[in-house]
PDB file of C-alpha atoms in Angstrom:
ATOM      1  CA  UNK A   1     -11.390  64.830-108.839  1.00 94.00           C
ATOM      2  CA  UNK A   2     -10.934  66.252-112.328  1.00 97.00           C
ATOM      3  CA  UNK A   3     -14.340  67.326-113.636  1.00 97.00           C
ATOM      4  CA  UNK A   4     -15.356  67.467-117.300  1.00 98.00           C
ATOM      5  CA  UNK A   5     -16.972  70.904-117.156  1.00 96.00           C
ATOM      6  CA  UNK A   6     -16.185  72.041-120.698  1.00 96.00           C
ATOM      7  CA  UNK A   7     -19.230  70.535-122.417  1.00 98.00           C
ATOM      8  CA  UNK A   8     -21.921  72.662-124.047  1.00 97.00           C
ATOM      9  CA  UNK A   9     -23.893  69.974-125.875  1.00 98.00           C
ATOM     10  CA  UNK A  10     -23.847  67.402-123.090  1.00 98.00           C
ATOM     11  CA  UNK A  11     -25.239  67.932-119.590  1.00 98.00           C
ATOM     12  CA  UNK A  12     -25.733  65.650-116.597  1.00 98.00           C
ATOM     13  CA  UNK A  13     -28.901  67.324-115.367  1.00 97.00           C
ATOM     14  CA  UNK A  14     -29.578  65.125-112.364  1.00 97.00           C
ATOM     15  CA  UNK A  15     -28.449  61.892-110.694  1.00 96.00           C
ATOM     16  CA  UNK A  16     -30.671  60.076-108.221  1.00 95.00           C
ATOM     17  CA  UNK A  17     -32.091  56.666-107.392  1.00 95.00           C
ATOM     18  CA  UNK A  18     -29.688  54.663-109.556  1.00 95.00           C
ATOM     19  CA  UNK A  19     -30.223  56.718-112.719  1.00 96.00           C
ATOM     20  CA  UNK A  20     -28.768  59.604-114.705  1.00 96.00           C
ATOM     21  CA  UNK A  21     -30.868  62.301-116.373  1.00 97.00           C
ATOM     22  CA  UNK A  22     -28.801  63.580-119.307  1.00 98.00           C
ATOM     23  CA  UNK A  23     -29.039  66.019-122.190  1.00 98.00           C
ATOM     24  CA  UNK A  24     -27.307  64.945-125.395  1.00 98.00           C
ATOM     25  CA  UNK A  25     -27.704  67.920-127.701  1.00 97.00           C
ATOM     26  CA  UNK A  26     -31.487  68.451-127.711  1.00 96.00           C
ATOM     27  CA  UNK A  27     -32.283  64.882-126.588  1.00 97.00           C
ATOM     28  CA  UNK A  28     -33.044  64.005-122.957  1.00 97.00           C
ATOM     29  CA  UNK A  29     -32.148  60.444-121.906  1.00 98.00           C
ATOM     30  CA  UNK A  30     -32.428  58.501-118.649  1.00 97.00           C
ATOM     31  CA  UNK A  31     -29.827  55.780-118.130  1.00 97.00           C
ATOM     32  CA  UNK A  32     -29.063  53.484-115.169  1.00 95.00           C
ATOM     33  CA  UNK A  33     -25.951  53.976-113.058  1.00 94.00           C
ATOM     34  CA  UNK A  34     -25.592  51.536-110.120  1.00 90.00           C
ATOM     35  CA  UNK A  35     -23.242  53.755-108.145  1.00 91.00           C
ATOM     36  CA  UNK A  36     -25.916  56.452-107.762  1.00 95.00           C
ATOM     37  CA  UNK A  37     -27.143  55.136-104.412  1.00 95.00           C
ATOM     38  CA  UNK A  38     -28.574  58.440-103.127  1.00 95.00           C
ATOM     39  CA  UNK A  39     -31.928  60.136-103.684  1.00 93.00           C
ATOM     40  CA  UNK A  40     -32.297  63.876-104.224  1.00 88.00           C
ATOM     41  CA  UNK A  41     -34.985  65.601-102.133  1.00 83.00           C
ATOM     42  CA  UNK A  42     -35.996  67.769-105.118  1.00 79.00           C
ATOM     43  CA  UNK A  43     -35.347  65.922-108.385  1.00 81.00           C
ATOM     44  CA  UNK A  44     -35.529  67.807-111.683  1.00 87.00           C
ATOM     45  CA  UNK A  45     -38.995  68.017-113.323  1.00 88.00           C
ATOM     46  CA  UNK A  46     -37.353  66.870-116.555  1.00 92.00           C
ATOM     47  CA  UNK A  47     -37.466  63.287-115.255  1.00 95.00           C
ATOM     48  CA  UNK A  48     -41.070  63.093-116.423  1.00 93.00           C
ATOM     49  CA  UNK A  49     -40.298  64.582-119.850  1.00 92.00           C
ATOM     50  CA  UNK A  50     -37.324  62.500-121.019  1.00 96.00           C
ATOM     51  CA  UNK A  51     -37.289  61.389-124.650  1.00 97.00           C
ATOM     52  CA  UNK A  52     -36.138  57.855-123.798  1.00 97.00           C
ATOM     53  CA  UNK A  53     -35.299  55.700-120.796  1.00 96.00           C
ATOM     54  CA  UNK A  54     -33.171  52.565-120.597  1.00 96.00           C
ATOM     55  CA  UNK A  55     -34.747  49.864-118.413  1.00 94.00           C
ATOM     56  CA  UNK A  56     -32.611  47.001-117.169  1.00 88.00           C
ATOM     57  CA  UNK A  57     -33.982  43.470-117.350  1.00 84.00           C
ATOM     58  CA  UNK A  58     -33.850  41.187-114.319  1.00 76.00           C
ATOM     59  CA  UNK A  59     -32.432  38.483-116.608  1.00 75.00           C
ATOM     60  CA  UNK A  60     -29.645  40.736-117.924  1.00 75.00           C
ATOM     61  CA  UNK A  61     -29.416  43.430-120.563  1.00 82.00           C
ATOM     62  CA  UNK A  62     -32.376  45.719-121.028  1.00 90.00           C
ATOM     63  CA  UNK A  63     -34.199  47.916-123.522  1.00 93.00           C
ATOM     64  CA  UNK A  64     -34.962  51.506-124.402  1.00 95.00           C
ATOM     65  CA  UNK A  65     -38.470  52.849-123.877  1.00 95.00           C
ATOM     66  CA  UNK A  66     -39.093  55.817-126.175  1.00 95.00           C
ATOM     67  CA  UNK A  67     -41.524  58.608-125.386  1.00 93.00           C
ATOM     68  CA  UNK A  68     -41.124  60.090-128.837  1.00 90.00           C
ATOM     69  CA  UNK A  69     -39.549  59.153-132.131  1.00 92.00           C
ATOM     70  CA  UNK A  70     -35.837  59.951-132.136  1.00 94.00           C
ATOM     71  CA  UNK A  71     -33.433  60.075-135.075  1.00 94.00           C
ATOM     72  CA  UNK A  72     -31.353  56.935-135.491  1.00 95.00           C
ATOM     73  CA  UNK A  73     -28.322  59.021-134.506  1.00 97.00           C
ATOM     74  CA  UNK A  74     -27.357  62.664-134.031  1.00 98.00           C
ATOM     75  CA  UNK A  75     -24.199  64.725-133.505  1.00 98.00           C
ATOM     76  CA  UNK A  76     -22.845  66.428-130.385  1.00 98.00           C
ATOM     77  CA  UNK A  77     -19.705  68.537-130.299  1.00 98.00           C
ATOM     78  CA  UNK A  78     -16.944  69.126-127.782  1.00 98.00           C
ATOM     79  CA  UNK A  79     -14.774  72.116-128.625  1.00 97.00           C
ATOM     80  CA  UNK A  80     -13.477  71.343-132.146  1.00 96.00           C
ATOM     81  CA  UNK A  81     -14.584  67.687-132.163  1.00 98.00           C
ATOM     82  CA  UNK A  82     -17.858  66.168-133.369  1.00 98.00           C
ATOM     83  CA  UNK A  83     -19.309  62.796-132.376  1.00 98.00           C
ATOM     84  CA  UNK A  84     -22.172  60.667-133.580  1.00 98.00           C
ATOM     85  CA  UNK A  85     -24.281  59.432-130.672  1.00 98.00           C
ATOM     86  CA  UNK A  86     -27.218  57.061-130.513  1.00 97.00           C
ATOM     87  CA  UNK A  87     -28.952  54.799-127.969  1.00 95.00           C
ATOM     88  CA  UNK A  88     -27.345  51.361-128.205  1.00 92.00           C
ATOM     89  CA  UNK A  89     -28.517  47.996-126.911  1.00 85.00           C
ATOM     90  CA  UNK A  90     -26.344  48.171-123.786  1.00 85.00           C
ATOM     91  CA  UNK A  91     -27.486  51.566-122.421  1.00 92.00           C
ATOM     92  CA  UNK A  92     -24.492  53.376-123.954  1.00 94.00           C
ATOM     93  CA  UNK A  93     -24.556  56.167-126.531  1.00 97.00           C
ATOM     94  CA  UNK A  94     -21.115  55.710-128.101  1.00 97.00           C
ATOM     95  CA  UNK A  95     -19.466  58.397-125.989  1.00 97.00           C
ATOM     96  CA  UNK A  96     -18.204  58.736-122.417  1.00 97.00           C
ATOM     97  CA  UNK A  97     -18.344  62.506-121.804  1.00 98.00           C
ATOM     98  CA  UNK A  98     -16.247  62.415-118.622  1.00 97.00           C
ATOM     99  CA  UNK A  99     -13.287  61.412-120.799  1.00 97.00           C
ATOM    100  CA  UNK A 100     -13.087  64.967-122.098  1.00 98.00           C
ATOM    101  CA  UNK A 101     -10.795  65.833-119.167  1.00 97.00           C
ATOM    102  CA  UNK A 102      -8.362  63.184-120.404  1.00 98.00           C
ATOM    103  CA  UNK A 103      -8.645  64.370-124.007  1.00 98.00           C
ATOM    104  CA  UNK A 104      -7.727  67.879-122.861  1.00 97.00           C
ATOM    105  CA  UNK A 105      -4.802  66.530-120.855  1.00 97.00           C
ATOM    106  CA  UNK A 106      -3.417  64.688-123.885  1.00 97.00           C
ATOM    107  CA  UNK A 107      -3.840  67.778-126.063  1.00 97.00           C
ATOM    108  CA  UNK A 108      -1.858  69.908-123.596  1.00 96.00           C
ATOM    109  CA  UNK A 109       1.057  67.448-123.512  1.00 96.00           C
ATOM    110  CA  UNK A 110       1.127  67.116-127.306  1.00 96.00           C
ATOM    111  CA  UNK A 111       1.142  70.865-127.876  1.00 96.00           C
ATOM    112  CA  UNK A 112       3.844  71.459-125.276  1.00 94.00           C
ATOM    113  CA  UNK A 113       6.012  68.678-126.741  1.00 94.00           C
ATOM    114  CA  UNK A 114       6.142  70.527-130.072  1.00 84.00           C
ATOM    115  CA  UNK A 115       7.586  67.536-131.941  1.00 92.00           C
ATOM    116  CA  UNK A 116       6.460  64.661-134.120  1.00 93.00           C
ATOM    117  CA  UNK A 117       4.885  61.983-131.965  1.00 97.00           C
ATOM    118  CA  UNK A 118       3.749  58.416-132.481  1.00 98.00           C
ATOM    119  CA  UNK A 119       0.779  57.566-130.257  1.00 98.00           C
ATOM    120  CA  UNK A 120      -0.948  54.254-129.546  1.00 98.00           C
ATOM    121  CA  UNK A 121      -4.580  54.318-128.392  1.00 98.00           C
ATOM    122  CA  UNK A 122      -5.669  50.900-127.082  1.00 97.00           C
ATOM    123  CA  UNK A 123      -9.300  49.907-126.430  1.00 96.00           C
ATOM    124  CA  UNK A 124      -9.970  53.077-128.378  1.00 97.00           C
ATOM    125  CA  UNK A 125     -13.783  52.718-128.715  1.00 96.00           C
ATOM    126  CA  UNK A 126     -15.325  55.451-130.917  1.00 97.00           C
ATOM    127  CA  UNK A 127     -12.203  57.579-130.997  1.00 97.00           C
ATOM    128  CA  UNK A 128     -12.533  60.444-128.532  1.00 98.00           C
ATOM    129  CA  UNK A 129      -8.875  60.383-127.462  1.00 98.00           C
ATOM    130  CA  UNK A 130      -7.707  59.557-130.982  1.00 98.00           C
ATOM    131  CA  UNK A 131      -9.435  62.584-132.465  1.00 98.00           C
ATOM    132  CA  UNK A 132      -8.341  64.922-129.689  1.00 98.00           C
ATOM    133  CA  UNK A 133      -4.706  63.925-130.292  1.00 98.00           C
ATOM    134  CA  UNK A 134      -5.082  64.210-134.058  1.00 98.00           C
ATOM    135  CA  UNK A 135      -6.605  67.676-133.757  1.00 97.00           C
ATOM    136  CA  UNK A 136      -3.822  68.843-131.425  1.00 96.00           C
ATOM    137  CA  UNK A 137      -1.109  68.542-134.083  1.00 93.00           C
ATOM    138  CA  UNK A 138      -1.177  67.630-137.767  1.00 91.00           C
ATOM    139  CA  UNK A 139       2.190  65.814-137.477  1.00 91.00           C
ATOM    140  CA  UNK A 140       1.022  63.325-134.845  1.00 96.00           C
ATOM    141  CA  UNK A 141       0.807  59.698-135.992  1.00 97.00           C
ATOM    142  CA  UNK A 142      -1.845  57.694-134.190  1.00 98.00           C
ATOM    143  CA  UNK A 143      -2.580  53.991-134.077  1.00 98.00           C
ATOM    144  CA  UNK A 144      -6.230  53.510-133.084  1.00 98.00           C
ATOM    145  CA  UNK A 145      -6.959  49.949-131.989  1.00 98.00           C
ATOM    146  CA  UNK A 146     -10.130  48.238-130.801  1.00 96.00           C
ATOM    147  CA  UNK A 147     -11.267  44.609-130.954  1.00 93.00           C
ATOM    148  CA  UNK A 148     -14.788  45.530-132.137  1.00 93.00           C
ATOM    149  CA  UNK A 149     -15.163  46.287-135.842  1.00 96.00           C
ATOM    150  CA  UNK A 150     -18.303  48.398-135.418  1.00 96.00           C
ATOM    151  CA  UNK A 151     -16.557  50.650-132.909  1.00 97.00           C
ATOM    152  CA  UNK A 152     -13.597  51.258-135.214  1.00 98.00           C
ATOM    153  CA  UNK A 153     -15.981  52.093-138.053  1.00 98.00           C
ATOM    154  CA  UNK A 154     -17.870  54.452-135.751  1.00 98.00           C
ATOM    155  CA  UNK A 155     -14.578  56.140-134.831  1.00 98.00           C
ATOM    156  CA  UNK A 156     -13.890  56.647-138.524  1.00 98.00           C
ATOM    157  CA  UNK A 157     -17.268  58.360-138.892  1.00 98.00           C
ATOM    158  CA  UNK A 158     -16.396  60.651-135.982  1.00 98.00           C
ATOM    159  CA  UNK A 159     -13.086  61.509-137.645  1.00 98.00           C
ATOM    160  CA  UNK A 160     -14.958  62.546-140.792  1.00 98.00           C
ATOM    161  CA  UNK A 161     -17.472  64.590-138.771  1.00 98.00           C
ATOM    162  CA  UNK A 162     -14.563  66.352-137.022  1.00 98.00           C
ATOM    163  CA  UNK A 163     -12.733  67.142-140.285  1.00 98.00           C
ATOM    164  CA  UNK A 164      -9.885  64.813-139.335  1.00 98.00           C
ATOM    165  CA  UNK A 165     -10.323  62.064-141.902  1.00 94.00           C
ATOM    166  CA  UNK A 166      -7.034  62.927-143.618  1.00 95.00           C
ATOM    167  CA  UNK A 167      -4.899  62.944-140.456  1.00 97.00           C
ATOM    168  CA  UNK A 168      -2.280  60.245-139.867  1.00 97.00           C
ATOM    169  CA  UNK A 169      -4.480  57.650-138.180  1.00 98.00           C
ATOM    170  CA  UNK A 170      -4.239  53.858-138.583  1.00 97.00           C
ATOM    171  CA  UNK A 171      -7.570  52.183-137.869  1.00 98.00           C
ATOM    172  CA  UNK A 172      -6.965  48.657-136.540  1.00 97.00           C
ATOM    173  CA  UNK A 173      -9.296  45.868-135.414  1.00 97.00           C
ATOM    174  CA  UNK A 174      -7.214  43.609-133.185  1.00 95.00           C
ATOM    175  CA  UNK A 175      -6.673  42.105-129.755  1.00 92.00           C
ATOM    176  CA  UNK A 176      -4.566  44.507-127.680  1.00 93.00           C
ATOM    177  CA  UNK A 177      -2.292  41.888-126.082  1.00 92.00           C
ATOM    178  CA  UNK A 178      -1.567  40.151-129.391  1.00 94.00           C
ATOM    179  CA  UNK A 179      -0.950  43.464-131.137  1.00 96.00           C
ATOM    180  CA  UNK A 180       1.566  44.644-128.534  1.00 96.00           C
ATOM    181  CA  UNK A 181       3.369  41.293-128.698  1.00 95.00           C
ATOM    182  CA  UNK A 182       3.772  41.735-132.464  1.00 96.00           C
ATOM    183  CA  UNK A 183       4.944  45.324-132.073  1.00 97.00           C
ATOM    184  CA  UNK A 184       7.596  44.122-129.620  1.00 96.00           C
ATOM    185  CA  UNK A 185       8.868  41.556-132.132  1.00 96.00           C
ATOM    186  CA  UNK A 186       8.905  44.197-134.877  1.00 96.00           C
ATOM    187  CA  UNK A 187      10.702  46.668-132.578  1.00 97.00           C
ATOM    188  CA  UNK A 188       7.981  49.279-133.215  1.00 97.00           C
ATOM    189  CA  UNK A 189       8.062  52.103-130.664  1.00 98.00           C
ATOM    190  CA  UNK A 190       5.581  54.721-129.449  1.00 98.00           C
ATOM    191  CA  UNK A 191       6.056  58.063-127.729  1.00 98.00           C
ATOM    192  CA  UNK A 192       2.720  57.937-125.888  1.00 98.00           C
ATOM    193  CA  UNK A 193       0.203  55.237-125.028  1.00 98.00           C
ATOM    194  CA  UNK A 194      -3.446  55.718-124.061  1.00 98.00           C
ATOM    195  CA  UNK A 195      -5.409  52.821-122.571  1.00 96.00           C
ATOM    196  CA  UNK A 196      -9.060  52.584-121.549  1.00 93.00           C
ATOM    197  CA  UNK A 197      -9.516  48.832-120.962  1.00 89.00           C
ATOM    198  CA  UNK A 198     -12.897  47.312-120.105  1.00 81.00           C
ATOM    199  CA  UNK A 199     -13.526  45.304-116.952  1.00 76.00           C
ATOM    200  CA  UNK A 200     -14.456  42.295-119.068  1.00 66.00           C
ATOM    201  CA  UNK A 201     -14.310  41.605-122.777  1.00 68.00           C
ATOM    202  CA  UNK A 202     -13.239  39.352-125.590  1.00 66.00           C
ATOM    203  CA  UNK A 203     -10.572  39.763-128.231  1.00 64.00           C
ATOM    204  CA  UNK A 204     -10.974  39.309-131.973  1.00 62.00           C
ATOM    205  CA  UNK A 205     -10.421  35.546-131.583  1.00 67.00           C
ATOM    206  CA  UNK A 206     -12.733  35.173-128.591  1.00 67.00           C
ATOM    207  CA  UNK A 207      -9.950  35.564-126.028  1.00 67.00           C
ATOM    208  CA  UNK A 208     -11.322  36.321-122.559  1.00 65.00           C
ATOM    209  CA  UNK A 209     -10.190  39.600-120.998  1.00 63.00           C
ATOM    210  CA  UNK A 210     -10.542  40.285-117.281  1.00 72.00           C
ATOM    211  CA  UNK A 211      -8.906  43.494-116.194  1.00 76.00           C
ATOM    212  CA  UNK A 212      -7.572  42.390-112.816  1.00 76.00           C
ATOM    213  CA  UNK A 213      -5.960  39.294-114.328  1.00 80.00           C
ATOM    214  CA  UNK A 214      -4.441  40.941-117.398  1.00 83.00           C
ATOM    215  CA  UNK A 215      -3.597  44.559-116.663  1.00 90.00           C
ATOM    216  CA  UNK A 216      -0.167  43.946-115.068  1.00 93.00           C
ATOM    217  CA  UNK A 217       1.066  41.951-118.062  1.00 93.00           C
ATOM    218  CA  UNK A 218      -0.388  44.544-120.428  1.00 93.00           C
ATOM    219  CA  UNK A 219       1.367  47.458-118.730  1.00 94.00           C
ATOM    220  CA  UNK A 220       4.639  45.507-118.584  1.00 95.00           C
ATOM    221  CA  UNK A 221       4.426  44.881-122.321  1.00 95.00           C
ATOM    222  CA  UNK A 222       3.575  48.522-123.000  1.00 96.00           C
ATOM    223  CA  UNK A 223       6.818  49.464-121.280  1.00 96.00           C
ATOM    224  CA  UNK A 224       8.695  47.458-123.913  1.00 96.00           C
ATOM    225  CA  UNK A 225       7.290  49.419-126.867  1.00 97.00           C
ATOM    226  CA  UNK A 226       8.096  52.919-125.615  1.00 97.00           C
ATOM    227  CA  UNK A 227      10.472  55.072-127.620  1.00 96.00           C
ATOM    228  CA  UNK A 228      13.773  56.436-126.346  1.00 94.00           C
ATOM    229  CA  UNK A 229      12.034  59.755-125.602  1.00 94.00           C
ATOM    230  CA  UNK A 230       8.545  58.828-124.351  1.00 96.00           C
ATOM    231  CA  UNK A 231       6.079  61.565-123.438  1.00 97.00           C
ATOM    232  CA  UNK A 232       3.264  59.973-121.411  1.00 97.00           C
ATOM    233  CA  UNK A 233       1.102  56.965-120.653  1.00 97.00           C
ATOM    234  CA  UNK A 234      -2.537  57.513-119.712  1.00 98.00           C
ATOM    235  CA  UNK A 235      -4.477  54.642-118.121  1.00 96.00           C
ATOM    236  CA  UNK A 236      -8.210  54.907-117.438  1.00 95.00           C
ATOM    237  CA  UNK A 237     -10.537  52.448-115.724  1.00 91.00           C
ATOM    238  CA  UNK A 238     -14.200  52.169-114.754  1.00 83.00           C
ATOM    239  CA  UNK A 239     -13.680  48.937-112.836  1.00 69.00           C
ATOM    240  CA  UNK A 240     -15.221  49.096-109.354  1.00 64.00           C
ATOM    241  CA  UNK A 241     -12.552  48.823-106.696  1.00 68.00           C
ATOM    242  CA  UNK A 242      -9.651  49.797-108.967  1.00 81.00           C
ATOM    243  CA  UNK A 243      -8.897  53.024-107.135  1.00 90.00           C
ATOM    244  CA  UNK A 244      -6.541  55.767-108.334  1.00 94.00           C
ATOM    245  CA  UNK A 245      -3.985  54.653-105.744  1.00 94.00           C
ATOM    246  CA  UNK A 246      -4.087  51.057-106.990  1.00 93.00           C
ATOM    247  CA  UNK A 247      -3.557  52.252-110.559  1.00 93.00           C
ATOM    248  CA  UNK A 248      -0.630  54.451-109.525  1.00 95.00           C
ATOM    249  CA  UNK A 249       0.934  51.517-107.659  1.00 95.00           C
ATOM    250  CA  UNK A 250       0.516  49.319-110.749  1.00 95.00           C
ATOM    251  CA  UNK A 251       2.280  51.865-112.949  1.00 96.00           C
ATOM    252  CA  UNK A 252       5.108  52.282-110.449  1.00 96.00           C
ATOM    253  CA  UNK A 253       5.644  48.511-110.437  1.00 95.00           C
ATOM    254  CA  UNK A 254       5.704  48.268-114.234  1.00 96.00           C
ATOM    255  CA  UNK A 255       6.674  51.438-116.092  1.00 95.00           C
ATOM    256  CA  UNK A 256       8.301  52.934-112.995  1.00 93.00           C
ATOM    257  CA  UNK A 257      10.688  49.979-112.718  1.00 92.00           C
ATOM    258  CA  UNK A 258      12.326  50.915-115.995  1.00 92.00           C
ATOM    259  CA  UNK A 259      11.935  54.687-116.327  1.00 92.00           C
ATOM    260  CA  UNK A 260      12.298  57.749-114.164  1.00 89.00           C
ATOM    261  CA  UNK A 261       8.748  59.059-114.076  1.00 91.00           C
ATOM    262  CA  UNK A 262       6.201  61.242-112.374  1.00 93.00           C
ATOM    263  CA  UNK A 263       2.953  59.355-111.737  1.00 96.00           C
ATOM    264  CA  UNK A 264      -0.325  61.020-110.819  1.00 96.00           C
ATOM    265  CA  UNK A 265      -3.706  59.387-110.252  1.00 97.00           C
ATOM    266  CA  UNK A 266      -7.190  60.679-109.473  1.00 96.00           C
ATOM    267  CA  UNK A 267     -10.889  60.283-110.113  1.00 96.00           C
ATOM    268  CA  UNK A 268     -12.628  61.854-113.079  1.00 96.00           C
ATOM    269  CA  UNK A 269     -16.242  62.952-113.041  1.00 96.00           C
ATOM    270  CA  UNK A 270     -19.132  64.967-114.403  1.00 98.00           C
ATOM    271  CA  UNK A 271     -20.798  68.035-112.873  1.00 98.00           C
ATOM    272  CA  UNK A 272     -24.449  67.519-111.871  1.00 97.00           C
ATOM    273  CA  UNK A 273     -26.519  70.603-112.628  1.00 96.00           C
ATOM    274  CA  UNK A 274     -29.325  70.032-110.107  1.00 94.00           C
ATOM    275  CA  UNK A 275     -27.161  69.434-107.033  1.00 94.00           C
ATOM    276  CA  UNK A 276     -23.972  71.299-107.933  1.00 95.00           C
ATOM    277  CA  UNK A 277     -22.001  68.179-107.003  1.00 96.00           C
ATOM    278  CA  UNK A 278     -19.905  65.895-109.215  1.00 97.00           C
ATOM    279  CA  UNK A 279     -20.605  62.283-110.181  1.00 97.00           C
ATOM    280  CA  UNK A 280     -17.483  60.055-110.041  1.00 95.00           C
ATOM    281  CA  UNK A 281     -17.022  58.231-113.343  1.00 94.00           C
ATOM    282  CA  UNK A 282     -13.880  56.174-112.911  1.00 93.00           C
ATOM    283  CA  UNK A 283     -10.184  56.549-112.220  1.00 94.00           C
ATOM    284  CA  UNK A 284      -7.244  57.690-114.306  1.00 96.00           C
ATOM    285  CA  UNK A 285      -3.504  57.456-113.782  1.00 96.00           C
ATOM    286  CA  UNK A 286      -0.843  59.189-115.845  1.00 96.00           C
ATOM    287  CA  UNK A 287       2.851  58.554-116.292  1.00 95.00           C
ATOM    288  CA  UNK A 288       4.907  61.574-117.337  1.00 95.00           C
ATOM    289  CA  UNK A 289       8.487  60.843-118.314  1.00 94.00           C
ATOM    290  CA  UNK A 290      11.403  62.993-117.187  1.00 75.00           C
TER     291      UNK A 290
END
């Protein structure tokens, strides 16, 4: 497992009984996590002093219960990047901190490539990977795409907070499958592709997305928009049951059919301060081209 241990303004303090106890800057939040099926014998005393807790509803969704008045949003930093975070209606904060290990991986490849690159970031959310790539090299051109307008706007705010507003980033609100189909027709090529697809979702026109049904076609299409000298493809997933080995197999049967590649796959996770263990937070697979 690759562990996101480089944070200073985020901390997973404890994980027990189906919940996370987290520090986001100076704010302590409790959020549900169904895979936390264990109970710690000595949980942190901070559980009783959290600033807010997200409670799931038996009918779906849930709500935040606040123990004190919090700002509408605040900023946390990771290395040279800054992000706006806030409690949203679906337990999220606008940032997945475990993804920092993937941001760092992308940065390393970009710096070692030492050439102008065109990068596509699909399902790009609030822009963590986009900003990491933009900060790695001023010559990188990035296409940031998400189907949700609010998320793309949020990513733009993060770019401004990180001093990257003037970098070569295209901010697009679109359905990923439709966009790639158009890029194929236009013969537009990319040197690297980053994907973090949801388990379920809808496109800009209400199109239904289910990862298991759509991911093979998506990866096949991504193969068709790679440049003559591609650098990498990074695929991430939170979907339960989509193991690193399954993701590696998928990439071998799509990208690996056309290119000579090295494919690696593993879990990513967050260190838990109280126990000294690591919480698994999904799977990632990476294609590196020879």
